PDB file of C-alpha atoms in Angstrom:
ATOM      1  CA  GLU A   5     -16.010   0.336  -9.713  1.00 70.00           C
ATOM      2  CA  ALA A   6     -15.948  -2.798  -7.625  1.00 78.00           C
ATOM      3  CA  GLU A   7     -13.979  -2.080  -3.971  1.00 89.00           C
ATOM      4  CA  VAL A   8     -11.933  -3.831  -1.417  1.00 95.00           C
ATOM      5  CA  ALA A   9     -14.262  -3.880   1.918  1.00 96.00           C
ATOM      6  CA  GLN A  10     -13.156  -3.770   5.275  1.00 97.00           C
ATOM      7  CA  SER A  11     -15.028  -3.470   8.848  1.00 96.00           C
ATOM      8  CA  PRO A  12     -15.216  -2.237  11.265  1.00 96.00           C
ATOM      9  CA  ARG A  13     -13.811   1.220  10.292  1.00 95.00           C
ATOM     10  CA  TYR A  14     -12.544   1.762  13.831  1.00 96.00           C
ATOM     11  CA  LYS A  15     -12.069  -0.109  17.088  1.00 97.00           C
ATOM     12  CA  ILE A  16     -11.220   0.764  20.315  1.00 97.00           C
ATOM     13  CA  THR A  17     -10.096  -1.969  22.663  1.00 97.00           C
ATOM     14  CA  GLU A  18      -8.249  -2.534  26.008  1.00 96.00           C
ATOM     15  CA  LYS A  19      -4.931  -3.919  25.990  1.00 95.00           C
ATOM     16  CA  SER A  20      -5.104  -8.055  26.788  1.00 96.00           C
ATOM     17  CA  GLN A  21      -8.607  -8.280  24.931  1.00 97.00           C
ATOM     18  CA  ALA A  22      -9.132 -10.073  21.619  1.00 97.00           C
ATOM     19  CA  VAL A  23      -9.954  -8.080  18.355  1.00 97.00           C
ATOM     20  CA  ALA A  24     -11.155  -9.211  14.896  1.00 97.00           C
ATOM     21  CA  PHE A  25     -10.437  -7.372  11.170  1.00 97.00           C
ATOM     22  CA  TRP A  26     -12.662  -8.555   8.327  1.00 97.00           C
ATOM     23  CA  CYS A  27     -11.689  -7.961   4.751  1.00 97.00           C
ATOM     24  CA  ASP A  28     -13.991  -8.830   1.586  1.00 96.00           C
ATOM     25  CA  PRO A  29     -11.605  -8.555  -1.353  1.00 96.00           C
ATOM     26  CA  ILE A  30     -12.726  -7.596  -4.845  1.00 94.00           C
ATOM     27  CA  SER A  31     -14.837 -10.137  -6.506  1.00 92.00           C
ATOM     28  CA  GLY A  32     -12.331 -12.741  -8.421  1.00 90.00           C
ATOM     29  CA  HIS A  33      -9.091 -11.364  -6.877  1.00 93.00           C
ATOM     30  CA  ALA A  34      -7.387 -14.794  -6.140  1.00 91.00           C
ATOM     31  CA  THR A  35      -4.244 -12.893  -3.817  1.00 93.00           C
ATOM     32  CA  LEU A  36      -5.148 -11.363  -0.436  1.00 96.00           C
ATOM     33  CA  TYR A  37      -2.843  -8.943   1.506  1.00 96.00           C
ATOM     34  CA  TRP A  38      -3.232  -7.859   5.350  1.00 97.00           C
ATOM     35  CA  TYR A  39      -0.535  -4.454   5.891  1.00 97.00           C
ATOM     36  CA  ARG A  40      -0.063  -2.887   9.072  1.00 97.00           C
ATOM     37  CA  GLN A  41       0.520   1.131   8.664  1.00 94.00           C
ATOM     38  CA  ILE A  42       1.777   2.790  11.807  1.00 93.00           C
ATOM     39  CA  LEU A  43       1.315   6.258  11.803  1.00 88.00           C
ATOM     40  CA  GLY A  44       3.940   8.351   9.714  1.00 86.00           C
ATOM     41  CA  GLN A  45       4.797   5.255   7.868  1.00 90.00           C
ATOM     42  CA  GLY A  46       4.463   3.003   4.792  1.00 92.00           C
ATOM     43  CA  PRO A  47       2.476  -0.166   4.937  1.00 94.00           C
ATOM     44  CA  GLU A  48       4.562  -3.370   5.958  1.00 95.00           C
ATOM     45  CA  LEU A  49       3.006  -6.716   5.117  1.00 95.00           C
ATOM     46  CA  LEU A  50       1.674  -8.941   7.768  1.00 96.00           C
ATOM     47  CA  VAL A  51       0.586 -11.843   5.629  1.00 96.00           C
ATOM     48  CA  GLN A  52      -0.213 -12.977   1.847  1.00 95.00           C
ATOM     49  CA  PHE A  53      -3.049 -15.568   0.753  1.00 94.00           C
ATOM     50  CA  GLN A  54      -3.281 -17.275  -2.584  1.00 92.00           C
ATOM     51  CA  ASP A  55      -6.547 -18.324  -2.579  1.00 92.00           C
ATOM     52  CA  GLU A  56      -6.846 -19.931   0.893  1.00 92.00           C
ATOM     53  CA  SER A  57      -3.062 -20.731   1.256  1.00 93.00           C
ATOM     54  CA  VAL A  58      -0.604 -18.524   2.900  1.00 94.00           C
ATOM     55  CA  VAL A  59       2.131 -17.465   0.721  1.00 92.00           C
ATOM     56  CA  ASP A  60       3.900 -15.472   3.328  1.00 92.00           C
ATOM     57  CA  ASP A  61       3.188 -15.035   6.971  1.00 93.00           C
ATOM     58  CA  SER A  62       7.028 -14.137   7.883  1.00 91.00           C
ATOM     59  CA  GLN A  63       6.010 -10.585   9.369  1.00 92.00           C
ATOM     60  CA  LEU A  64       3.464 -12.017  10.609  1.00 95.00           C
ATOM     61  CA  PRO A  65       3.700 -12.052  14.875  1.00 94.00           C
ATOM     62  CA  LYS A  66       2.254 -15.404  15.393  1.00 93.00           C
ATOM     63  CA  ASP A  67       2.416 -15.280  19.052  1.00 95.00           C
ATOM     64  CA  ARG A  68      -0.441 -12.984  18.685  1.00 97.00           C
ATOM     65  CA  PHE A  69      -1.498 -12.539  15.647  1.00 97.00           C
ATOM     66  CA  SER A  70      -3.747 -14.838  13.297  1.00 97.00           C
ATOM     67  CA  ALA A  71      -5.092 -14.738  10.005  1.00 97.00           C
ATOM     68  CA  GLU A  72      -7.513 -16.648   7.861  1.00 96.00           C
ATOM     69  CA  ARG A  73      -9.058 -16.988   4.833  1.00 95.00           C
ATOM     70  CA  LEU A  74     -11.005 -20.415   4.580  1.00 85.00           C
ATOM     71  CA  LYS A  75     -12.786 -20.375   1.471  1.00 87.00           C
ATOM     72  CA  GLY A  76     -10.455 -18.469  -0.630  1.00 85.00           C
ATOM     73  CA  VAL A  77     -12.763 -15.371  -0.733  1.00 92.00           C
ATOM     74  CA  ASP A  78     -13.090 -13.029   2.695  1.00 95.00           C
ATOM     75  CA  SER A  79     -10.411 -12.894   5.198  1.00 97.00           C
ATOM     76  CA  THR A  80     -10.101 -12.542   8.846  1.00 97.00           C
ATOM     77  CA  LEU A  81      -7.405 -11.327  10.754  1.00 98.00           C
ATOM     78  CA  LYS A  82      -6.969 -11.381  14.510  1.00 98.00           C
ATOM     79  CA  ILE A  83      -5.014 -10.017  17.231  1.00 97.00           C
ATOM     80  CA  GLN A  84      -5.135 -11.746  20.721  1.00 97.00           C
ATOM     81  CA  PRO A  85      -4.202 -10.216  23.310  1.00 96.00           C
ATOM     82  CA  ALA A  86      -3.968  -7.096  21.947  1.00 97.00           C
ATOM     83  CA  GLU A  87      -0.707  -4.507  23.103  1.00 96.00           C
ATOM     84  CA  LEU A  88      -0.028  -0.837  23.281  1.00 96.00           C
ATOM     85  CA  GLY A  89       1.723  -1.301  20.170  1.00 95.00           C
ATOM     86  CA  ASP A  90      -0.368  -2.804  17.622  1.00 97.00           C
ATOM     87  CA  SER A  91      -2.188   0.698  17.579  1.00 97.00           C
ATOM     88  CA  ALA A  92      -1.779   1.381  13.805  1.00 96.00           C
ATOM     89  CA  MET A  93      -4.277   0.951  10.883  1.00 94.00           C
ATOM     90  CA  TYR A  94      -4.780  -2.530   9.007  1.00 96.00           C
ATOM     91  CA  LEU A  95      -5.092  -2.351   5.598  1.00 95.00           C
ATOM     92  CA  CYS A  96      -6.484  -5.111   3.323  1.00 97.00           C
ATOM     93  CA  ALA A  97      -5.487  -5.365  -0.462  1.00 96.00           C
ATOM     94  CA  SER A  98      -6.409  -7.836  -3.307  1.00 95.00           C
ATOM     95  CA  ARG A  99      -4.709  -8.365  -6.511  1.00 92.00           C
ATOM     96  CA  PRO A 100      -6.289  -9.987  -9.689  1.00 86.00           C
ATOM     97  CA  THR A 101      -3.894 -12.827 -10.815  1.00 78.00           C
ATOM     98  CA  PRO A 102      -1.074 -11.174 -13.566  1.00 71.00           C
ATOM     99  CA  SER A 103      -2.146 -11.082 -16.892  1.00 68.00           C
ATOM    100  CA  GLY A 104      -0.102 -11.897 -20.130  1.00 63.00           C
ATOM    101  CA  THR A 105       0.547  -8.380 -20.400  1.00 58.00           C
ATOM    102  CA  GLY A 106       2.368  -8.204 -16.663  1.00 68.00           C
ATOM    103  CA  GLU A 107       2.185  -6.900 -13.231  1.00 76.00           C
ATOM    104  CA  ARG A 108      -1.175  -5.751 -11.847  1.00 84.00           C
ATOM    105  CA  PRO A 109      -1.523  -3.605  -8.900  1.00 89.00           C
ATOM    106  CA  GLN A 110      -2.866  -4.078  -5.445  1.00 92.00           C
ATOM    107  CA  TYR A 111      -6.285  -2.500  -4.788  1.00 94.00           C
ATOM    108  CA  PHE A 112      -6.657  -1.087  -1.419  1.00 94.00           C
ATOM    109  CA  GLY A 113      -9.532  -1.303   1.501  1.00 95.00           C
ATOM    110  CA  PRO A 114     -10.084   1.957   3.461  1.00 94.00           C
ATOM    111  CA  GLY A 115      -8.828   0.086   6.248  1.00 94.00           C
ATOM    112  CA  THR A 116      -9.444  -0.476  10.366  1.00 95.00           C
ATOM    113  CA  ARG A 117      -8.012   1.811  12.593  1.00 94.00           C
ATOM    114  CA  LEU A 118      -7.141   0.285  15.862  1.00 97.00           C
ATOM    115  CA  LEU A 119      -6.461   1.938  18.900  1.00 97.00           C
ATOM    116  CA  VAL A 120      -5.347   0.101  21.994  1.00 97.00           C
ATOM    117  CA  LEU A 121      -5.678   1.612  25.594  1.00 96.00           C
TER     118      LEU A 121
ATOM    119  CA  ALA B   6      18.111  -5.734   1.292  1.00 77.00           C
ATOM    120  CA  GLN B   7      15.366  -3.990  -1.081  1.00 86.00           C
ATOM    121  CA  SER B   8      14.255  -0.565  -0.307  1.00 91.00           C
ATOM    122  CA  VAL B   9      12.273   1.851  -1.471  1.00 95.00           C
ATOM    123  CA  ALA B  10      13.057   5.812   0.045  1.00 96.00           C
ATOM    124  CA  GLN B  11      11.134   8.923  -0.126  1.00 97.00           C
ATOM    125  CA  PRO B  12      13.716  11.815   0.793  1.00 96.00           C
ATOM    126  CA  GLU B  13      10.898  14.225   1.581  1.00 96.00           C
ATOM    127  CA  ASP B  14       8.540  14.154   4.432  1.00 96.00           C
ATOM    128  CA  GLN B  15       6.637  16.829   2.990  1.00 97.00           C
ATOM    129  CA  VAL B  16       6.497  18.941  -0.389  1.00 98.00           C
ATOM    130  CA  ASN B  17       4.778  22.210  -0.498  1.00 98.00           C
ATOM    131  CA  VAL B  18       3.606  23.755  -3.842  1.00 97.00           C
ATOM    132  CA  ALA B  19       1.280  26.652  -5.305  1.00 98.00           C
ATOM    133  CA  GLU B  20      -1.927  25.945  -6.961  1.00 97.00           C
ATOM    134  CA  GLY B  21      -1.288  25.983 -10.646  1.00 97.00           C
ATOM    135  CA  ASN B  22       2.799  25.220 -10.278  1.00 97.00           C
ATOM    136  CA  PRO B  23       4.200  21.924 -11.469  1.00 97.00           C
ATOM    137  CA  LEU B  24       4.962  19.453  -8.646  1.00 97.00           C
ATOM    138  CA  THR B  25       7.415  16.457  -7.998  1.00 98.00           C
ATOM    139  CA  VAL B  26       7.449  13.851  -5.475  1.00 98.00           C
ATOM    140  CA  LYS B  27      10.865  11.695  -5.332  1.00 98.00           C
ATOM    141  CA  CYS B  28      11.307   8.447  -4.954  1.00 98.00           C
ATOM    142  CA  THR B  29      14.444   6.389  -5.144  1.00 97.00           C
ATOM    143  CA  TYR B  30      14.466   2.032  -5.003  1.00 95.00           C
ATOM    144  CA  SER B  31      16.931  -0.579  -4.346  1.00 93.00           C
ATOM    145  CA  VAL B  32      15.522  -3.919  -5.500  1.00 88.00           C
ATOM    146  CA  SER B  33      17.008  -7.033  -7.207  1.00 82.00           C
ATOM    147  CA  GLY B  34      16.609  -7.659 -10.428  1.00 84.00           C
ATOM    148  CA  ASN B  35      13.931  -5.578 -12.820  1.00 85.00           C
ATOM    149  CA  PRO B  36      11.929  -3.384 -11.098  1.00 90.00           C
ATOM    150  CA  TYR B  37       8.412  -3.029 -10.859  1.00 91.00           C
ATOM    151  CA  LEU B  38       7.307   0.381  -9.267  1.00 94.00           C
ATOM    152  CA  PHE B  39       3.847   2.124  -8.203  1.00 95.00           C
ATOM    153  CA  TRP B  40       2.679   5.216  -6.831  1.00 97.00           C
ATOM    154  CA  TYR B  41      -0.333   5.049  -4.376  1.00 97.00           C
ATOM    155  CA  VAL B  42      -2.251   8.206  -3.004  1.00 96.00           C
ATOM    156  CA  GLN B  43      -4.054   8.100   0.393  1.00 93.00           C
ATOM    157  CA  TYR B  44      -6.361  10.624   2.174  1.00 90.00           C
ATOM    158  CA  PRO B  45      -6.775  10.970   5.769  1.00 85.00           C
ATOM    159  CA  ASN B  46      -8.538   7.763   7.258  1.00 77.00           C
ATOM    160  CA  ARG B  47      -8.677   6.450   3.553  1.00 81.00           C
ATOM    161  CA  GLY B  48      -6.968   3.472   1.787  1.00 85.00           C
ATOM    162  CA  LEU B  49      -4.138   3.729  -0.682  1.00 91.00           C
ATOM    163  CA  GLN B  50      -5.557   4.619  -4.285  1.00 93.00           C
ATOM    164  CA  PHE B  51      -3.147   3.352  -7.090  1.00 93.00           C
ATOM    165  CA  LEU B  52      -1.992   6.072  -9.585  1.00 96.00           C
ATOM    166  CA  LEU B  53       0.632   4.555 -11.754  1.00 95.00           C
ATOM    167  CA  LYS B  54       2.787   1.648 -12.293  1.00 93.00           C
ATOM    168  CA  TYR B  55       5.931   0.943 -14.249  1.00 93.00           C
ATOM    169  CA  ILE B  56       6.977  -2.495 -15.525  1.00 88.00           C
ATOM    170  CA  THR B  57       8.867  -2.415 -18.756  1.00 83.00           C
ATOM    171  CA  GLY B  58       8.821  -0.318 -21.824  1.00 84.00           C
ATOM    172  CA  ASP B  59       8.335   3.853 -21.966  1.00 88.00           C
ATOM    173  CA  ASN B  60      10.194   5.337 -19.213  1.00 92.00           C
ATOM    174  CA  LEU B  61       7.698   8.236 -18.712  1.00 95.00           C
ATOM    175  CA  VAL B  62       4.491   6.240 -17.323  1.00 94.00           C
ATOM    176  CA  LYS B  63       0.785   8.465 -17.415  1.00 95.00           C
ATOM    177  CA  GLY B  64      -1.539   7.502 -14.855  1.00 94.00           C
ATOM    178  CA  SER B  65      -4.585   8.685 -13.170  1.00 91.00           C
ATOM    179  CA  TYR B  66      -5.761  12.672 -11.957  1.00 92.00           C
ATOM    180  CA  GLY B  67      -3.220  14.015 -14.638  1.00 95.00           C
ATOM    181  CA  PHE B  68      -0.318  12.213 -12.658  1.00 97.00           C
ATOM    182  CA  GLU B  69       2.708  10.751 -14.387  1.00 97.00           C
ATOM    183  CA  ALA B  70       5.823   9.491 -13.299  1.00 97.00           C
ATOM    184  CA  GLU B  71       9.653   9.099 -14.766  1.00 96.00           C
ATOM    185  CA  PHE B  72      11.478   5.772 -14.449  1.00 96.00           C
ATOM    186  CA  ASN B  73      15.144   6.404 -14.427  1.00 95.00           C
ATOM    187  CA  LYS B  74      17.423   3.669 -14.250  1.00 93.00           C
ATOM    188  CA  SER B  75      20.630   5.167 -14.237  1.00 94.00           C
ATOM    189  CA  GLN B  76      19.701   7.058 -10.945  1.00 95.00           C
ATOM    190  CA  THR B  77      17.218   4.124  -9.671  1.00 95.00           C
ATOM    191  CA  SER B  78      14.448   6.817  -9.109  1.00 97.00           C
ATOM    192  CA  PHE B  79      11.006   6.932 -10.269  1.00 97.00           C
ATOM    193  CA  HIS B  80       9.839  10.730  -9.212  1.00 98.00           C
ATOM    194  CA  LEU B  81       5.778  11.287  -9.162  1.00 98.00           C
ATOM    195  CA  LYS B  82       5.047  14.575 -11.411  1.00 98.00           C
ATOM    196  CA  LYS B  83       2.029  16.624 -12.515  1.00 97.00           C
ATOM    197  CA  PRO B  84       2.294  19.596 -14.489  1.00 97.00           C
ATOM    198  CA  SER B  85      -0.402  21.990 -12.808  1.00 97.00           C
ATOM    199  CA  ALA B  86      -1.230  21.141  -9.097  1.00 97.00           C
ATOM    200  CA  LEU B  87      -4.759  21.359  -7.721  1.00 97.00           C
ATOM    201  CA  VAL B  88      -5.802  21.707  -4.087  1.00 96.00           C
ATOM    202  CA  SER B  89      -7.109  18.578  -3.929  1.00 95.00           C
ATOM    203  CA  ASP B  90      -3.971  17.076  -4.810  1.00 96.00           C
ATOM    204  CA  SER B  91      -3.139  17.550  -1.539  1.00 96.00           C
ATOM    205  CA  ALA B  92      -2.465  14.293   0.187  1.00 96.00           C
ATOM    206  CA  LEU B  93      -0.123  11.583   1.479  1.00 96.00           C
ATOM    207  CA  TYR B  94       1.804  10.038  -1.619  1.00 97.00           C
ATOM    208  CA  PHE B  95       3.656   6.483  -1.504  1.00 97.00           C
ATOM    209  CA  CYS B  96       6.036   4.890  -3.554  1.00 97.00           C
ATOM    210  CA  ALA B  97       6.267   1.249  -3.926  1.00 96.00           C
ATOM    211  CA  GLY B  98       8.374  -1.197  -5.327  1.00 93.00           C
ATOM    212  CA  ARG B  99       9.620  -4.888  -5.706  1.00 89.00           C
ATOM    213  CA  GLY B 100      12.216  -7.087  -8.319  1.00 83.00           C
ATOM    214  CA  ASN B 101      11.526  -9.497 -10.379  1.00 75.00           C
ATOM    215  CA  TYR B 102      14.408 -11.683 -10.634  1.00 66.00           C
ATOM    216  CA  GLY B 103      14.789 -15.300 -12.373  1.00 59.00           C
ATOM    217  CA  GLY B 104      10.331 -15.607 -11.928  1.00 55.00           C
ATOM    218  CA  SER B 105      10.477 -15.173  -8.445  1.00 55.00           C
ATOM    219  CA  GLN B 106       9.058 -11.777  -6.853  1.00 63.00           C
ATOM    220  CA  GLY B 107       9.560 -10.168  -3.840  1.00 70.00           C
ATOM    221  CA  ASN B 108       7.043  -8.419  -1.864  1.00 84.00           C
ATOM    222  CA  LEU B 109       5.523  -4.594  -2.445  1.00 90.00           C
ATOM    223  CA  ILE B 110       8.047  -2.586  -0.691  1.00 92.00           C
ATOM    224  CA  PHE B 111       6.363   0.687   0.446  1.00 95.00           C
ATOM    225  CA  GLY B 112       8.398   4.195   0.948  1.00 96.00           C
ATOM    226  CA  LYS B 113       7.405   5.828   4.316  1.00 95.00           C
ATOM    227  CA  GLY B 114       5.400   8.588   2.403  1.00 96.00           C
ATOM    228  CA  THR B 115       5.180  12.184   1.154  1.00 97.00           C
ATOM    229  CA  LYS B 116       2.819  14.550   2.525  1.00 97.00           C
ATOM    230  CA  LEU B 117       1.669  16.821  -0.609  1.00 97.00           C
ATOM    231  CA  SER B 118       0.449  20.190   0.345  1.00 97.00           C
ATOM    232  CA  VAL B 119      -0.995  22.166  -2.756  1.00 97.00           C
ATOM    233  CA  LYS B 120      -1.921  26.049  -1.371  1.00 96.00           C
ATOM    234  CA  PRO B 121      -4.562  27.961  -3.117  1.00 94.00           C
TER     235      PRO B 121
END
């Protein structure tokens, strides 16, 4: 069964450093999402891509976060500089194009757990 | 503002007993509703969805959920709980109105603990 791949699984960094996370969605999934999940809370959307285009980045802190999906396949989320409050799980999800029968679910990767010291 | 609420932080059930994890929603237009399960240090796994049609939706691992429009609820249920069902469960939803769709909103999660 195809899965969303993410790396690294864990990342420890010091504040003010730069970090980057990588996501490879399920093949053929045009829509890709990055979420941030703080411990004890549900995921919150950071950015949504449709192919290589950003559809929604209204919740992305653009002063320090950036995301790209240059060829419309895999994606990178970057934080520079990292702050203590960025410690969280970063989840990537992908979704196939909705079919004639309706809405399709999002499929999540295992996540990258970030700890900023 | 759209929202999804899970009123219980934790649900404790004995193995073999029925379980219910509660979810209520507030979205614009017709709701699209989902349940996901998360095991420690893992991503979310899709369990089931409600888009339209029958109010009782059947999903993976014996789980089902009942959509109740009048109560704006979408409770997750299982007739007989297993110890291996112990995990964090998330309800999520979004609205569909006039061809526009909002982003998926997640509840804060409910920890299910099934004791032998």
